[in-house]
Short mmCIF file of C-alpha atoms in Angstrom, two decimals:
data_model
loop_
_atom_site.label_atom_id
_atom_site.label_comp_id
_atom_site.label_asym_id
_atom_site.label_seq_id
_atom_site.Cartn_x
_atom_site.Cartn_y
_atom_site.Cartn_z
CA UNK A 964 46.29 -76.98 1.36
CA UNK A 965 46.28 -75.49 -1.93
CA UNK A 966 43.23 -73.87 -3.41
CA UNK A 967 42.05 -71.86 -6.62
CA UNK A 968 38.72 -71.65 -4.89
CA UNK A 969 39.15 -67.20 -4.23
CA UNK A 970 40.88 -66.93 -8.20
CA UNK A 971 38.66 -65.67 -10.96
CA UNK A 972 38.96 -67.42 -14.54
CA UNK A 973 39.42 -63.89 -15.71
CA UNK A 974 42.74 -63.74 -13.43
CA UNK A 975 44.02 -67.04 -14.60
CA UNK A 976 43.39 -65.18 -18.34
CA UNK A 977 45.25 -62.56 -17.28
CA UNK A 978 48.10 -64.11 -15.78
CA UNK A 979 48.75 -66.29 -18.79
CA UNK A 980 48.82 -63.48 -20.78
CA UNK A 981 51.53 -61.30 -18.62
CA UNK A 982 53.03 -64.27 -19.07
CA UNK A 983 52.76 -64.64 -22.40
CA UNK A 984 53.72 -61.67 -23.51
CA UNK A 985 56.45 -60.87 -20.80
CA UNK A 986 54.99 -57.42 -19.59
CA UNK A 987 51.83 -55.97 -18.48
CA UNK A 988 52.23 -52.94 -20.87
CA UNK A 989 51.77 -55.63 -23.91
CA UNK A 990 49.37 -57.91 -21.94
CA UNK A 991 47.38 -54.62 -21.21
CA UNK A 992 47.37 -53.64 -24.77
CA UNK A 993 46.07 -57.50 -25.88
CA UNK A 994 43.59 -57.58 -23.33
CA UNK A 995 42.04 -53.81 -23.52
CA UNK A 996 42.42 -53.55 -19.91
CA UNK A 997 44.55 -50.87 -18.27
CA UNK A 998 48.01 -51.79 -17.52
CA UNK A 999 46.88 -50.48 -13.55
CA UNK A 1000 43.93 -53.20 -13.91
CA UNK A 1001 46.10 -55.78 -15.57
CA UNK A 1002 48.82 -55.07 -12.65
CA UNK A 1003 45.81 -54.92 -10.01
CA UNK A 1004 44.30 -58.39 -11.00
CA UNK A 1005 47.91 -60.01 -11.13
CA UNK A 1006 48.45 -58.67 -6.99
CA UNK A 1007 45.29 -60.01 -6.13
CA UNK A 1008 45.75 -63.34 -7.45
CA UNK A 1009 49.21 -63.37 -5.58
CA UNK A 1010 47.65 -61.69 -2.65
CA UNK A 1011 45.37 -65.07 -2.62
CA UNK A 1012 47.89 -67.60 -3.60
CA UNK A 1013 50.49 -66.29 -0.88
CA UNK A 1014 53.20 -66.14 -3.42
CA UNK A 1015 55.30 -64.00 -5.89
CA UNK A 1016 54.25 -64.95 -9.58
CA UNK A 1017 56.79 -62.66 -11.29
CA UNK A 1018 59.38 -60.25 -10.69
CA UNK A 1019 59.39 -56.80 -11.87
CA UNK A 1020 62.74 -55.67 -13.27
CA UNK A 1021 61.90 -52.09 -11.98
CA UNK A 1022 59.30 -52.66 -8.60
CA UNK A 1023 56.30 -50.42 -8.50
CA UNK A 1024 55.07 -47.34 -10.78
CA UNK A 1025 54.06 -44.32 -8.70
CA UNK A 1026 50.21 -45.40 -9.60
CA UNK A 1027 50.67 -48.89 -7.86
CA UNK A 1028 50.99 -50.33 -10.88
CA UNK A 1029 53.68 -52.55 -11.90
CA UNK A 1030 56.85 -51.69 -14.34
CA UNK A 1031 56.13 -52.89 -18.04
CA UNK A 1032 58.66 -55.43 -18.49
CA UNK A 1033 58.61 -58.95 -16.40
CA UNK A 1034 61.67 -60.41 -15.80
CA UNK A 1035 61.31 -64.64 -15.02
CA UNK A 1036 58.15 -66.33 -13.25
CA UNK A 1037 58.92 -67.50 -9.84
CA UNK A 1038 58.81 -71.39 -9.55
CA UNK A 1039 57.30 -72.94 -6.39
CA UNK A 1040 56.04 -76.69 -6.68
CA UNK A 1041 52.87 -77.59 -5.04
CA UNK A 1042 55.04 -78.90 -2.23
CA UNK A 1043 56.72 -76.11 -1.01
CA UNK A 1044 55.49 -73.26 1.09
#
């Protein structure tokens, strides 16, 4: 089953925005978050959903935060698991 029910509107917001803007450094910047924050509330919303949302092009910082720059969103359909 797929649920939303442990994912904060504030995460969704977040997530579009990485998105968006194709890096947490820039996402950070628009939201006023840090880009640790930014990177922390992306993991947990994976960490929830069981799934990769995007790839870094460079893996983890040293602070546990993600690299700046995101590569390509992973696709999964509802289907698949």
């Amino acid at each position: 089953d797929f649920s939303l029910a442990g994912i904060s509107i504030q995460q969704i917001i977040v997530f579009f925005i990485v998105a968006e803007y194709e890096g947490f450094a820039k996402a950070s910047d628009y939201l006023h978050m840090t880009q640790s924050a930014v990177s922390k509330s992306v993991a947990k919303m994976e960490k929830e959903l069981g799934i990769e949302l995007f790839q870094d092009d460079a893996g983890d910082t040293s602070d546990g935060s993600r690299s700046d720059s995101v590569s390509r969103l992973e696709r999964t359909g509802a289907g698949d698991a």
